Amino acid sequence: MNIADLRKSYEKAELSETESHADPLKQFDLWLQQAIEAKVPEPNAMTLATVGSDLRPSTRVVLIKGYDERGLVWYTNYESRKGRELAGNPFAALQFHWVELERVVRIEGVVEKVSDADSDAYFHSRPLDSRIGAWASPQSEVIDGRGVLVANAARFGAKFLLNPPRPPHWGGYRLKPEQWQFWQGRKSRLHDRLRYTLQGDGGWRRERLAP
């Protein structure tokens, strides 16, 4: 099969200025809840894009763990590549792609660490093996093989038993949105695309973009 011949007609829904929320957070909440109700695989998965000091972008998939008017939250290793890049350049972009609903949400903004209290609370809500894993994995570093991870997990498991503390190199980030885009696939590639841009008074300007 020629990959260039792959085609799909998008016909599931539409997105209009009159039917969408004036507040992008409410529109996001609606779409996320609909993705969960539709049993979309991993509806909480989002692509995170960061840029390093060499100006080269990189992406990876992380899981959203909370959102409110302050922004969208995820947790990770602060010493990973993304953590190092965010330390040097605290601007990032997120993208959700709910294929089954023919929808994409893109968010851009500035990133900050969440409070230690929030990171502690989430860390201690995780399963024990995940808490041990945060200690066992030197994320983004070169290792000799999977045996390194297994040995580290055994070592930290024996050290902390049932009560591993949150590692100092692990915690949460919050992206504070400055721009949202909502994309709904439509027939004939005439897709619906709405952009929300943060204004100086804290409100949002909603505009339609050509697809």
Coordinates of C-alpha atoms in Angstrom, one line a residue:
M1 CA 0.0 0.0 0.0
N2 CA 1.2 3.5 -0.8
I3 CA 1.1 5.5 2.4
A4 CA 0.2 8.6 0.4
D5 CA -3.1 7.0 -0.6
L6 CA -4.3 6.6 3.0
R7 CA -7.5 8.7 3.4
K8 CA -10.2 9.4 6.0
S9 CA -13.3 11.5 5.8
Y10 CA -14.0 13.3 9.0
E11 CA -17.8 13.5 9.6
K12 CA -18.5 12.9 13.3
A13 CA -19.2 16.4 14.6
E14 CA -18.8 20.1 14.2
L15 CA -17.4 23.0 16.2
S16 CA -18.9 26.5 15.9
E17 CA -18.4 29.8 17.6
T18 CA -22.0 29.8 18.8
E19 CA -22.0 26.3 20.2
S20 CA -18.5 26.3 21.8
H21 CA -17.8 27.8 25.3
A22 CA -16.4 31.3 25.5
D23 CA -14.0 29.9 28.2
P24 CA -11.5 27.5 26.7
L25 CA -11.1 25.6 30.0
K26 CA -14.8 24.8 29.9
Q27 CA -14.6 23.7 26.3
F28 CA -11.6 21.5 27.2
D29 CA -13.4 20.0 30.2
L30 CA -16.4 19.1 27.9
W31 CA -14.3 17.5 25.3
L32 CA -12.2 15.5 27.8
Q33 CA -15.3 14.2 29.6
Q34 CA -16.7 13.2 26.2
A35 CA -13.5 11.4 25.4
I36 CA -13.7 9.5 28.7
E37 CA -17.3 8.6 28.2
A38 CA -16.6 7.4 24.7
K39 CA -13.9 5.1 26.2
V40 CA -11.2 6.5 24.0
P41 CA -7.9 4.7 24.8
E42 CA -5.9 6.8 27.3
P43 CA -8.0 10.0 26.9
N44 CA -5.6 11.6 29.5
A45 CA -2.5 11.1 27.3
M46 CA -1.0 14.3 25.9
T47 CA 2.1 15.1 23.9
L48 CA 4.4 17.6 25.6
A49 CA 6.8 19.6 23.4
T50 CA 9.8 21.5 24.8
V51 CA 12.8 23.3 23.3
G52 CA 16.4 22.9 24.5
S53 CA 19.2 25.4 24.7
D54 CA 20.3 24.2 21.2
L55 CA 16.8 25.4 19.9
R56 CA 15.9 21.8 18.9
P57 CA 12.4 20.8 19.9
S58 CA 11.5 17.4 21.4
T59 CA 8.3 15.7 22.2
R60 CA 7.1 12.9 24.5
V61 CA 3.8 11.6 25.8
V62 CA 2.8 12.3 29.4
L63 CA -0.4 12.0 31.4
I64 CA -2.5 14.9 32.6
K65 CA -3.2 14.5 36.3
G66 CA -5.2 17.6 37.0
Y67 CA -6.5 20.9 35.5
D68 CA -8.3 24.0 36.7
E69 CA -8.2 27.7 36.1
R70 CA -4.5 27.7 37.0
G71 CA -3.5 25.3 34.2
L72 CA -2.8 21.7 33.4
V73 CA -0.7 19.4 35.6
W74 CA 1.6 16.4 35.0
Y75 CA 4.3 14.7 37.0
T76 CA 7.7 13.5 36.0
N77 CA 11.5 13.4 36.8
Y78 CA 12.9 16.9 37.0
E79 CA 16.3 15.7 35.9
S80 CA 14.9 14.1 32.6
R81 CA 15.5 15.8 29.3
K82 CA 12.1 17.6 29.5
G83 CA 13.0 18.7 33.0
R84 CA 16.3 20.1 31.9
E85 CA 14.8 21.8 28.9
L86 CA 12.0 23.4 31.0
A87 CA 14.6 24.7 33.5
G88 CA 16.3 26.6 30.7
N89 CA 13.2 27.5 28.7
P90 CA 9.9 27.4 30.6
F91 CA 7.6 27.6 27.6
A92 CA 6.0 24.5 26.2
A93 CA 3.1 23.1 24.2
L94 CA 0.6 20.3 24.9
Q95 CA -1.5 18.3 22.4
F96 CA -4.4 15.9 22.9
H97 CA -5.4 13.8 20.0
W98 CA -8.7 11.9 20.4
V99 CA -8.6 10.0 17.1
E100 CA -11.9 8.2 17.6
L101 CA -13.7 11.6 18.1
E102 CA -11.7 13.3 15.3
R103 CA -10.6 16.0 17.7
V104 CA -7.3 17.7 18.6
V105 CA -6.7 20.2 21.4
R106 CA -3.5 22.2 21.4
I107 CA -2.3 24.4 24.4
E108 CA 0.7 26.7 24.6
G109 CA 1.9 28.6 27.6
V110 CA 4.5 29.0 30.4
V111 CA 5.4 26.2 32.7
E112 CA 6.1 26.2 36.5
K113 CA 6.6 23.6 39.1
V114 CA 3.7 22.8 41.3
S115 CA 4.1 23.1 45.1
D116 CA 6.0 20.5 47.1
A117 CA 2.7 19.8 49.0
D118 CA 0.9 19.0 45.7
S119 CA 3.8 16.8 44.5
D120 CA 3.9 15.0 47.8
A121 CA 0.1 14.4 47.8
Y122 CA 0.1 13.0 44.3
F123 CA 3.3 10.9 44.9
H124 CA 1.8 9.2 47.9
S125 CA -1.4 8.4 46.0
R126 CA 0.5 6.3 43.5
P127 CA 0.8 2.5 43.6
L128 CA 3.8 1.3 45.5
D129 CA 5.6 0.0 42.5
S130 CA 5.3 3.4 40.7
R131 CA 6.7 5.1 43.8
I132 CA 9.7 2.8 43.8
G133 CA 10.0 3.2 40.0
A134 CA 10.5 7.0 40.5
W135 CA 13.6 6.2 42.5
A136 CA 14.8 3.3 40.3
S137 CA 14.8 5.1 36.9
P138 CA 17.5 7.7 36.1
Q139 CA 15.2 9.0 33.4
S140 CA 16.7 10.0 30.1
E141 CA 20.2 8.7 31.1
V142 CA 22.0 5.9 29.2
I143 CA 22.0 2.6 31.1
D144 CA 23.6 -0.7 30.3
G145 CA 20.4 -2.7 30.2
R146 CA 17.0 -3.4 31.8
G147 CA 18.9 -5.2 34.6
V148 CA 19.9 -1.8 35.9
L149 CA 16.3 -0.8 36.5
V150 CA 15.4 -4.2 38.0
A151 CA 18.4 -4.0 40.4
N152 CA 17.6 -0.4 41.3
A153 CA 14.0 -1.2 42.0
A154 CA 15.0 -4.1 44.3
R155 CA 17.5 -1.9 46.1
F156 CA 15.1 0.9 46.8
G157 CA 12.3 -1.5 47.6
A158 CA 14.4 -3.1 50.3
K159 CA 15.5 0.4 51.5
F160 CA 12.1 2.0 51.8
L161 CA 9.8 -1.0 52.1
L162 CA 6.2 0.2 52.1
N163 CA 6.9 3.9 52.6
P164 CA 9.2 5.4 49.9
P165 CA 9.4 9.2 50.2
R166 CA 9.0 11.4 47.2
P167 CA 12.4 11.7 45.5
P168 CA 13.8 15.3 45.5
H169 CA 14.2 15.0 41.7
W170 CA 10.5 14.1 41.1
G171 CA 7.4 16.3 41.1
G172 CA 4.8 18.2 39.1
Y173 CA 4.7 20.8 36.5
R174 CA 1.8 23.1 35.6
L175 CA 1.4 24.7 32.1
K176 CA -0.5 28.0 32.4
P177 CA -2.3 28.4 29.1
E178 CA -1.8 31.5 27.0
Q179 CA -3.3 30.0 23.9
W180 CA -5.7 27.1 23.1
Q181 CA -6.7 25.6 19.8
F182 CA -9.6 23.2 19.3
W183 CA -9.7 21.2 16.0
Q184 CA -12.7 19.2 14.9
G185 CA -12.3 17.2 11.7
R186 CA -14.9 18.0 9.0
K187 CA -15.7 16.6 5.5
S188 CA -13.6 17.6 2.5
R189 CA -10.8 18.8 4.8
L190 CA -12.8 21.9 5.6
H191 CA -12.1 21.3 9.3
D192 CA -13.3 23.5 12.2
R193 CA -10.5 25.2 14.1
L194 CA -11.0 27.7 16.9
R195 CA -8.2 29.6 18.7
Y196 CA -8.5 31.2 22.1
T197 CA -5.8 33.8 23.0
L198 CA -5.4 35.2 26.5
Q199 CA -6.0 39.0 26.8
G200 CA -4.5 41.5 29.1
D201 CA -7.6 41.7 31.3
G202 CA -7.6 37.9 31.8
G203 CA -10.3 37.2 29.2
W204 CA -10.1 35.2 26.0
R205 CA -10.4 36.2 22.4
R206 CA -12.0 33.5 20.3
E207 CA -11.2 33.4 16.6
R208 CA -11.8 30.9 13.7
L209 CA -8.7 29.8 11.8
A210 CA -8.6 28.4 8.4
P211 CA -7.7 24.7 8.6

